[in-house]
Amino acid sequence: MLHYIQALLVQLDLSSMLDAVLRVASVLLCLTVHETCHGLAALSLGDKTAKELHRLSLNPLRHIDWFGLAMMFTVGFGWAKPVPVDPRYFKDPKRGMALTALAGPLSNLALALALLFASRGIYMYAEYTPAWDGIFNFLHSTAILSIGLGLFNLIPIPPLDGSKVLGALLPDKAYFTLMRYERYGMLLLLLLSFANVGGGLIGQGIYGVYTAMVNLIY
């Protein structure tokens, strides 16, 4: 039995397994920060719904949508369980929804900055070892993923956050028309993803923001 286990371990590609684990950790971190900050923004504007449902948490299990997580790895974008928001608690519902929505993408950009600052500390002060090099690469790859999640969510297609931000700028009639078609937005996003429409533009945006951050920090 011991020989069988040893042979099985030899056949395993531990490097690939570690990469997969780190990829999952990156995704969970970015999604958790994103959703938690939605809830915090809503709370600051008077809506306690997320707090009462225990969604103001950095525990990723409170935010995971398993199908959305699978989509992240298969088609390149995914989602967490949306933080519940009740706009009736906002003094200005459209403005409140826009600010709550904007908090998610902005939190991802802030997270990317924090990760890159941490990587600079390693670059400046840590002695080179394979372990530190792995942590350095993890911080950069997670920063890139966080930037991507933030920029993607700014696309003004329901149910993405950008549609709520755009809605605050629209007349009420146009806003409610936009929200009426929210249930079809995910289908549209899937079709655009499979057709690779806009992927290059988003990639350029990620590269541009990442480069600007690195130049600022380093």
PDB file of C-alpha atoms in Angstrom:
ATOM      1  CA  MET A   1       0.000   0.000   0.000  1.00  0.00           C
ATOM      2  CA  LEU A   2       2.808   2.407   0.887  1.00  0.00           C
ATOM      3  CA  HIS A   3       4.509   1.745  -2.458  1.00  0.00           C
ATOM      4  CA  TYR A   4       1.239   2.469  -4.254  1.00  0.00           C
ATOM      5  CA  ILE A   5       0.845   5.819  -2.459  1.00  0.00           C
ATOM      6  CA  GLN A   6       4.465   6.760  -3.184  1.00  0.00           C
ATOM      7  CA  ALA A   7       4.018   5.950  -6.881  1.00  0.00           C
ATOM      8  CA  LEU A   8       0.833   7.987  -6.998  1.00  0.00           C
ATOM      9  CA  LEU A   9       2.555  11.010  -5.444  1.00  0.00           C
ATOM     10  CA  VAL A  10       5.386  10.772  -7.964  1.00  0.00           C
ATOM     11  CA  GLN A  11       2.875  10.905 -10.821  1.00  0.00           C
ATOM     12  CA  LEU A  12       1.110  13.977  -9.447  1.00  0.00           C
ATOM     13  CA  ASP A  13       2.125  17.325 -10.896  1.00  0.00           C
ATOM     14  CA  LEU A  14       2.402  19.173  -7.588  1.00  0.00           C
ATOM     15  CA  SER A  15       3.374  22.376  -9.339  1.00  0.00           C
ATOM     16  CA  SER A  16       0.139  22.401 -11.343  1.00  0.00           C
ATOM     17  CA  MET A  17      -1.862  21.563  -8.229  1.00  0.00           C
ATOM     18  CA  LEU A  18      -0.250  24.449  -6.341  1.00  0.00           C
ATOM     19  CA  ASP A  19      -0.984  26.801  -9.241  1.00  0.00           C
ATOM     20  CA  ALA A  20      -4.636  25.743  -9.152  1.00  0.00           C
ATOM     21  CA  VAL A  21      -4.870  26.285  -5.390  1.00  0.00           C
ATOM     22  CA  LEU A  22      -3.299  29.739  -5.666  1.00  0.00           C
ATOM     23  CA  ARG A  23      -5.621  30.623  -8.530  1.00  0.00           C
ATOM     24  CA  VAL A  24      -8.641  29.709  -6.419  1.00  0.00           C
ATOM     25  CA  ALA A  25      -7.233  31.721  -3.501  1.00  0.00           C
ATOM     26  CA  SER A  26      -6.800  34.764  -5.776  1.00  0.00           C
ATOM     27  CA  VAL A  27     -10.338  34.540  -7.112  1.00  0.00           C
ATOM     28  CA  LEU A  28     -11.864  34.100  -3.660  1.00  0.00           C
ATOM     29  CA  LEU A  29      -9.904  37.051  -2.272  1.00  0.00           C
ATOM     30  CA  CYS A  30     -10.932  39.392  -5.095  1.00  0.00           C
ATOM     31  CA  LEU A  31     -14.598  38.376  -5.055  1.00  0.00           C
ATOM     32  CA  THR A  32     -14.847  38.503  -1.263  1.00  0.00           C
ATOM     33  CA  VAL A  33     -13.405  42.010  -1.025  1.00  0.00           C
ATOM     34  CA  HIS A  34     -15.667  43.131  -3.881  1.00  0.00           C
ATOM     35  CA  GLU A  35     -18.896  41.869  -2.324  1.00  0.00           C
ATOM     36  CA  THR A  36     -18.025  42.923   1.230  1.00  0.00           C
ATOM     37  CA  CYS A  37     -17.393  46.483   0.068  1.00  0.00           C
ATOM     38  CA  HIS A  38     -20.784  46.555  -1.672  1.00  0.00           C
ATOM     39  CA  GLY A  39     -22.330  45.739   1.687  1.00  0.00           C
ATOM     40  CA  LEU A  40     -20.239  48.285   3.567  1.00  0.00           C
ATOM     41  CA  ALA A  41     -21.182  51.014   1.095  1.00  0.00           C
ATOM     42  CA  ALA A  42     -24.865  50.171   1.428  1.00  0.00           C
ATOM     43  CA  LEU A  43     -24.556  50.202   5.229  1.00  0.00           C
ATOM     44  CA  SER A  44     -22.913  53.629   5.173  1.00  0.00           C
ATOM     45  CA  LEU A  45     -25.897  54.899   3.160  1.00  0.00           C
ATOM     46  CA  GLY A  46     -28.437  53.508   5.603  1.00  0.00           C
ATOM     47  CA  ASP A  47     -29.188  50.004   4.333  1.00  0.00           C
ATOM     48  CA  LYS A  48     -28.532  47.319   6.990  1.00  0.00           C
ATOM     49  CA  THR A  49     -29.766  44.423   4.837  1.00  0.00           C
ATOM     50  CA  ALA A  50     -26.308  42.981   4.118  1.00  0.00           C
ATOM     51  CA  LYS A  51     -25.271  43.358   7.749  1.00  0.00           C
ATOM     52  CA  GLU A  52     -28.379  41.568   9.014  1.00  0.00           C
ATOM     53  CA  LEU A  53     -27.732  38.702   6.584  1.00  0.00           C
ATOM     54  CA  HIS A  54     -24.093  38.436   7.748  1.00  0.00           C
ATOM     55  CA  ARG A  55     -22.691  39.436   4.373  1.00  0.00           C
ATOM     56  CA  LEU A  56     -20.263  42.014   5.817  1.00  0.00           C
ATOM     57  CA  SER A  57     -17.698  39.272   6.159  1.00  0.00           C
ATOM     58  CA  LEU A  58     -14.311  38.376   4.721  1.00  0.00           C
ATOM     59  CA  ASN A  59     -15.288  34.707   4.940  1.00  0.00           C
ATOM     60  CA  PRO A  60     -15.442  33.696   1.251  1.00  0.00           C
ATOM     61  CA  LEU A  61     -17.985  30.947   1.971  1.00  0.00           C
ATOM     62  CA  ARG A  62     -20.576  33.650   2.653  1.00  0.00           C
ATOM     63  CA  HIS A  63     -20.129  35.065  -0.834  1.00  0.00           C
ATOM     64  CA  ILE A  64     -19.413  32.108  -3.132  1.00  0.00           C
ATOM     65  CA  ASP A  65     -21.745  31.271  -5.968  1.00  0.00           C
ATOM     66  CA  TRP A  66     -20.353  27.914  -7.042  1.00  0.00           C
ATOM     67  CA  PHE A  67     -21.634  28.188 -10.608  1.00  0.00           C
ATOM     68  CA  GLY A  68     -20.222  31.689 -10.907  1.00  0.00           C
ATOM     69  CA  LEU A  69     -16.893  30.442  -9.566  1.00  0.00           C
ATOM     70  CA  ALA A  70     -16.850  27.662 -12.152  1.00  0.00           C
ATOM     71  CA  MET A  71     -17.605  30.177 -14.902  1.00  0.00           C
ATOM     72  CA  MET A  72     -14.630  32.245 -13.765  1.00  0.00           C
ATOM     73  CA  PHE A  73     -12.341  29.354 -14.621  1.00  0.00           C
ATOM     74  CA  THR A  74     -14.099  28.153 -17.777  1.00  0.00           C
ATOM     75  CA  VAL A  75     -15.079  31.298 -19.684  1.00  0.00           C
ATOM     76  CA  GLY A  76     -12.902  33.922 -18.040  1.00  0.00           C
ATOM     77  CA  PHE A  77     -15.491  35.784 -15.956  1.00  0.00           C
ATOM     78  CA  GLY A  78     -17.707  34.826 -13.076  1.00  0.00           C
ATOM     79  CA  TRP A  79     -19.576  36.188 -10.128  1.00  0.00           C
ATOM     80  CA  ALA A  80     -20.229  35.801  -6.424  1.00  0.00           C
ATOM     81  CA  LYS A  81     -23.611  35.826  -4.688  1.00  0.00           C
ATOM     82  CA  PRO A  82     -24.808  39.415  -5.027  1.00  0.00           C
ATOM     83  CA  VAL A  83     -24.967  41.290  -1.759  1.00  0.00           C
ATOM     84  CA  PRO A  84     -28.647  42.082  -1.104  1.00  0.00           C
ATOM     85  CA  VAL A  85     -29.386  45.799  -1.256  1.00  0.00           C
ATOM     86  CA  ASP A  86     -32.702  47.503  -0.505  1.00  0.00           C
ATOM     87  CA  PRO A  87     -32.729  50.936  -2.190  1.00  0.00           C
ATOM     88  CA  ARG A  88     -35.758  51.990  -0.124  1.00  0.00           C
ATOM     89  CA  TYR A  89     -33.344  52.774   2.700  1.00  0.00           C
ATOM     90  CA  PHE A  90     -31.450  55.286   0.564  1.00  0.00           C
ATOM     91  CA  LYS A  91     -32.410  58.957   0.594  1.00  0.00           C
ATOM     92  CA  ASP A  92     -31.803  58.986  -3.162  1.00  0.00           C
ATOM     93  CA  PRO A  93     -32.304  55.401  -4.423  1.00  0.00           C
ATOM     94  CA  LYS A  94     -30.622  55.871  -7.820  1.00  0.00           C
ATOM     95  CA  ARG A  95     -27.618  57.656  -6.337  1.00  0.00           C
ATOM     96  CA  GLY A  96     -27.417  55.156  -3.479  1.00  0.00           C
ATOM     97  CA  MET A  97     -27.456  52.193  -5.856  1.00  0.00           C
ATOM     98  CA  ALA A  98     -24.766  53.830  -8.004  1.00  0.00           C
ATOM     99  CA  LEU A  99     -22.470  54.464  -5.027  1.00  0.00           C
ATOM    100  CA  THR A 100     -23.060  50.972  -3.660  1.00  0.00           C
ATOM    101  CA  ALA A 101     -22.317  49.455  -7.055  1.00  0.00           C
ATOM    102  CA  LEU A 102     -19.213  51.591  -7.581  1.00  0.00           C
ATOM    103  CA  ALA A 103     -17.763  50.458  -4.241  1.00  0.00           C
ATOM    104  CA  GLY A 104     -17.119  46.964  -5.635  1.00  0.00           C
ATOM    105  CA  PRO A 105     -14.895  47.880  -8.605  1.00  0.00           C
ATOM    106  CA  LEU A 106     -13.116  50.596  -6.606  1.00  0.00           C
ATOM    107  CA  SER A 107     -12.349  48.084  -3.860  1.00  0.00           C
ATOM    108  CA  ASN A 108     -10.739  45.807  -6.436  1.00  0.00           C
ATOM    109  CA  LEU A 109      -8.514  48.616  -7.672  1.00  0.00           C
ATOM    110  CA  ALA A 110      -7.597  49.478  -4.072  1.00  0.00           C
ATOM    111  CA  LEU A 111      -6.850  45.808  -3.360  1.00  0.00           C
ATOM    112  CA  ALA A 112      -4.568  45.684  -6.411  1.00  0.00           C
ATOM    113  CA  LEU A 113      -2.667  48.718  -5.139  1.00  0.00           C
ATOM    114  CA  ALA A 114      -2.278  47.158  -1.686  1.00  0.00           C
ATOM    115  CA  LEU A 115      -0.986  43.901  -3.164  1.00  0.00           C
ATOM    116  CA  LEU A 116       1.536  45.728  -5.327  1.00  0.00           C
ATOM    117  CA  PHE A 117       2.721  47.771  -2.341  1.00  0.00           C
ATOM    118  CA  ALA A 118       3.250  44.489  -0.482  1.00  0.00           C
ATOM    119  CA  SER A 119       5.172  43.077  -3.433  1.00  0.00           C
ATOM    120  CA  ARG A 120       7.419  46.155  -3.422  1.00  0.00           C
ATOM    121  CA  GLY A 121       8.258  45.443   0.205  1.00  0.00           C
ATOM    122  CA  ILE A 122       9.337  41.946  -0.759  1.00  0.00           C
ATOM    123  CA  TYR A 123      11.300  43.282  -3.723  1.00  0.00           C
ATOM    124  CA  MET A 124      13.101  45.868  -1.605  1.00  0.00           C
ATOM    125  CA  TYR A 125      13.747  44.040   1.648  1.00  0.00           C
ATOM    126  CA  ALA A 126      13.294  40.270   1.366  1.00  0.00           C
ATOM    127  CA  GLU A 127      16.216  38.032   0.558  1.00  0.00           C
ATOM    128  CA  TYR A 128      15.613  36.051  -2.608  1.00  0.00           C
ATOM    129  CA  THR A 129      14.329  32.540  -1.967  1.00  0.00           C
ATOM    130  CA  PRO A 130      11.941  30.375  -3.988  1.00  0.00           C
ATOM    131  CA  ALA A 131       9.274  30.928  -1.303  1.00  0.00           C
ATOM    132  CA  TRP A 132       9.515  34.731  -1.428  1.00  0.00           C
ATOM    133  CA  ASP A 133       9.575  34.582  -5.230  1.00  0.00           C
ATOM    134  CA  GLY A 134       6.372  32.540  -5.179  1.00  0.00           C
ATOM    135  CA  ILE A 135       4.680  35.029  -2.844  1.00  0.00           C
ATOM    136  CA  PHE A 136       5.856  37.933  -5.030  1.00  0.00           C
ATOM    137  CA  ASN A 137       4.365  36.321  -8.140  1.00  0.00           C
ATOM    138  CA  PHE A 138       1.137  35.504  -6.304  1.00  0.00           C
ATOM    139  CA  LEU A 139       0.732  39.139  -5.257  1.00  0.00           C
ATOM    140  CA  HIS A 140       1.224  40.377  -8.821  1.00  0.00           C
ATOM    141  CA  SER A 141      -1.066  37.805 -10.421  1.00  0.00           C
ATOM    142  CA  THR A 142      -3.783  38.518  -7.848  1.00  0.00           C
ATOM    143  CA  ALA A 143      -3.387  42.257  -8.443  1.00  0.00           C
ATOM    144  CA  ILE A 144      -3.902  41.717 -12.176  1.00  0.00           C
ATOM    145  CA  LEU A 145      -6.969  39.568 -11.504  1.00  0.00           C
ATOM    146  CA  SER A 146      -8.376  42.199  -9.139  1.00  0.00           C
ATOM    147  CA  ILE A 147      -7.878  44.941 -11.733  1.00  0.00           C
ATOM    148  CA  GLY A 148      -9.608  42.759 -14.310  1.00  0.00           C
ATOM    149  CA  LEU A 149     -12.565  42.104 -12.020  1.00  0.00           C
ATOM    150  CA  GLY A 150     -12.874  45.801 -11.241  1.00  0.00           C
ATOM    151  CA  LEU A 151     -12.755  46.936 -14.867  1.00  0.00           C
ATOM    152  CA  PHE A 152     -15.060  44.169 -16.067  1.00  0.00           C
ATOM    153  CA  ASN A 153     -17.702  45.141 -13.530  1.00  0.00           C
ATOM    154  CA  LEU A 154     -17.637  48.734 -14.790  1.00  0.00           C
ATOM    155  CA  ILE A 155     -19.084  47.605 -18.128  1.00  0.00           C
ATOM    156  CA  PRO A 156     -22.571  49.200 -18.266  1.00  0.00           C
ATOM    157  CA  ILE A 157     -24.452  45.975 -19.012  1.00  0.00           C
ATOM    158  CA  PRO A 158     -26.918  44.712 -16.387  1.00  0.00           C
ATOM    159  CA  PRO A 159     -26.377  43.115 -13.922  1.00  0.00           C
ATOM    160  CA  LEU A 160     -22.802  44.445 -13.776  1.00  0.00           C
ATOM    161  CA  ASP A 161     -22.032  47.341 -11.460  1.00  0.00           C
ATOM    162  CA  GLY A 162     -21.453  49.711 -14.360  1.00  0.00           C
ATOM    163  CA  SER A 163     -25.146  49.523 -15.279  1.00  0.00           C
ATOM    164  CA  LYS A 164     -26.094  50.898 -11.829  1.00  0.00           C
ATOM    165  CA  VAL A 165     -23.564  53.708 -12.199  1.00  0.00           C
ATOM    166  CA  LEU A 166     -24.892  54.528 -15.666  1.00  0.00           C
ATOM    167  CA  GLY A 167     -28.426  54.381 -14.323  1.00  0.00           C
ATOM    168  CA  ALA A 168     -27.750  57.264 -11.940  1.00  0.00           C
ATOM    169  CA  LEU A 169     -27.018  59.444 -14.960  1.00  0.00           C
ATOM    170  CA  LEU A 170     -30.157  58.459 -16.875  1.00  0.00           C
ATOM    171  CA  PRO A 171     -33.694  59.836 -16.605  1.00  0.00           C
ATOM    172  CA  ASP A 172     -36.000  57.662 -14.500  1.00  0.00           C
ATOM    173  CA  LYS A 173     -37.797  56.196 -17.522  1.00  0.00           C
ATOM    174  CA  ALA A 174     -34.544  55.150 -19.204  1.00  0.00           C
ATOM    175  CA  TYR A 175     -33.209  53.811 -15.891  1.00  0.00           C
ATOM    176  CA  PHE A 176     -36.200  51.534 -15.297  1.00  0.00           C
ATOM    177  CA  THR A 177     -36.060  50.378 -18.919  1.00  0.00           C
ATOM    178  CA  LEU A 178     -32.405  49.418 -18.428  1.00  0.00           C
ATOM    179  CA  MET A 179     -33.166  47.537 -15.196  1.00  0.00           C
ATOM    180  CA  ARG A 180     -36.125  45.762 -16.825  1.00  0.00           C
ATOM    181  CA  TYR A 181     -33.736  43.897 -19.117  1.00  0.00           C
ATOM    182  CA  GLU A 182     -31.311  43.005 -16.326  1.00  0.00           C
ATOM    183  CA  ARG A 183     -32.257  39.317 -16.448  1.00  0.00           C
ATOM    184  CA  TYR A 184     -31.080  39.131 -20.059  1.00  0.00           C
ATOM    185  CA  GLY A 185     -27.745  40.804 -19.345  1.00  0.00           C
ATOM    186  CA  MET A 186     -25.975  37.664 -18.171  1.00  0.00           C
ATOM    187  CA  LEU A 187     -26.964  35.847 -21.353  1.00  0.00           C
ATOM    188  CA  LEU A 188     -25.595  38.759 -23.377  1.00  0.00           C
ATOM    189  CA  LEU A 189     -22.335  38.675 -21.409  1.00  0.00           C
ATOM    190  CA  LEU A 190     -21.968  34.938 -22.019  1.00  0.00           C
ATOM    191  CA  LEU A 191     -22.540  35.408 -25.755  1.00  0.00           C
ATOM    192  CA  LEU A 192     -19.998  38.239 -25.908  1.00  0.00           C
ATOM    193  CA  SER A 193     -17.490  36.129 -23.979  1.00  0.00           C
ATOM    194  CA  PHE A 194     -17.859  33.092 -26.253  1.00  0.00           C
ATOM    195  CA  ALA A 195     -17.604  35.361 -29.298  1.00  0.00           C
ATOM    196  CA  ASN A 196     -14.562  37.069 -27.742  1.00  0.00           C
ATOM    197  CA  VAL A 197     -16.098  40.481 -28.316  1.00  0.00           C
ATOM    198  CA  GLY A 198     -14.365  43.215 -26.357  1.00  0.00           C
ATOM    199  CA  GLY A 199     -11.818  40.872 -24.790  1.00  0.00           C
ATOM    200  CA  GLY A 200      -8.907  42.675 -26.390  1.00  0.00           C
ATOM    201  CA  LEU A 201     -10.147  46.061 -25.189  1.00  0.00           C
ATOM    202  CA  ILE A 202     -10.529  44.823 -21.610  1.00  0.00           C
ATOM    203  CA  GLY A 203      -7.080  43.247 -21.808  1.00  0.00           C
ATOM    204  CA  GLN A 204      -5.585  46.554 -22.895  1.00  0.00           C
ATOM    205  CA  GLY A 205      -7.352  48.298 -20.039  1.00  0.00           C
ATOM    206  CA  ILE A 206      -6.010  45.798 -17.503  1.00  0.00           C
ATOM    207  CA  TYR A 207      -2.491  46.154 -18.882  1.00  0.00           C
ATOM    208  CA  GLY A 208      -2.724  49.956 -18.837  1.00  0.00           C
ATOM    209  CA  VAL A 209      -3.974  50.174 -15.247  1.00  0.00           C
ATOM    210  CA  TYR A 210      -1.488  47.554 -14.036  1.00  0.00           C
ATOM    211  CA  THR A 211       1.408  49.341 -15.728  1.00  0.00           C
ATOM    212  CA  ALA A 212       0.356  52.685 -14.258  1.00  0.00           C
ATOM    213  CA  MET A 213       0.162  51.189 -10.764  1.00  0.00           C
ATOM    214  CA  VAL A 214       3.544  49.487 -11.051  1.00  0.00           C
ATOM    215  CA  ASN A 215       5.150  52.714 -12.292  1.00  0.00           C
ATOM    216  CA  LEU A 216       3.571  54.592  -9.392  1.00  0.00           C
ATOM    217  CA  ILE A 217       4.670  52.131  -6.713  1.00  0.00           C
ATOM    218  CA  TYR A 218       8.042  51.039  -7.997  1.00  0.00           C
TER     219      TYR A 218
END
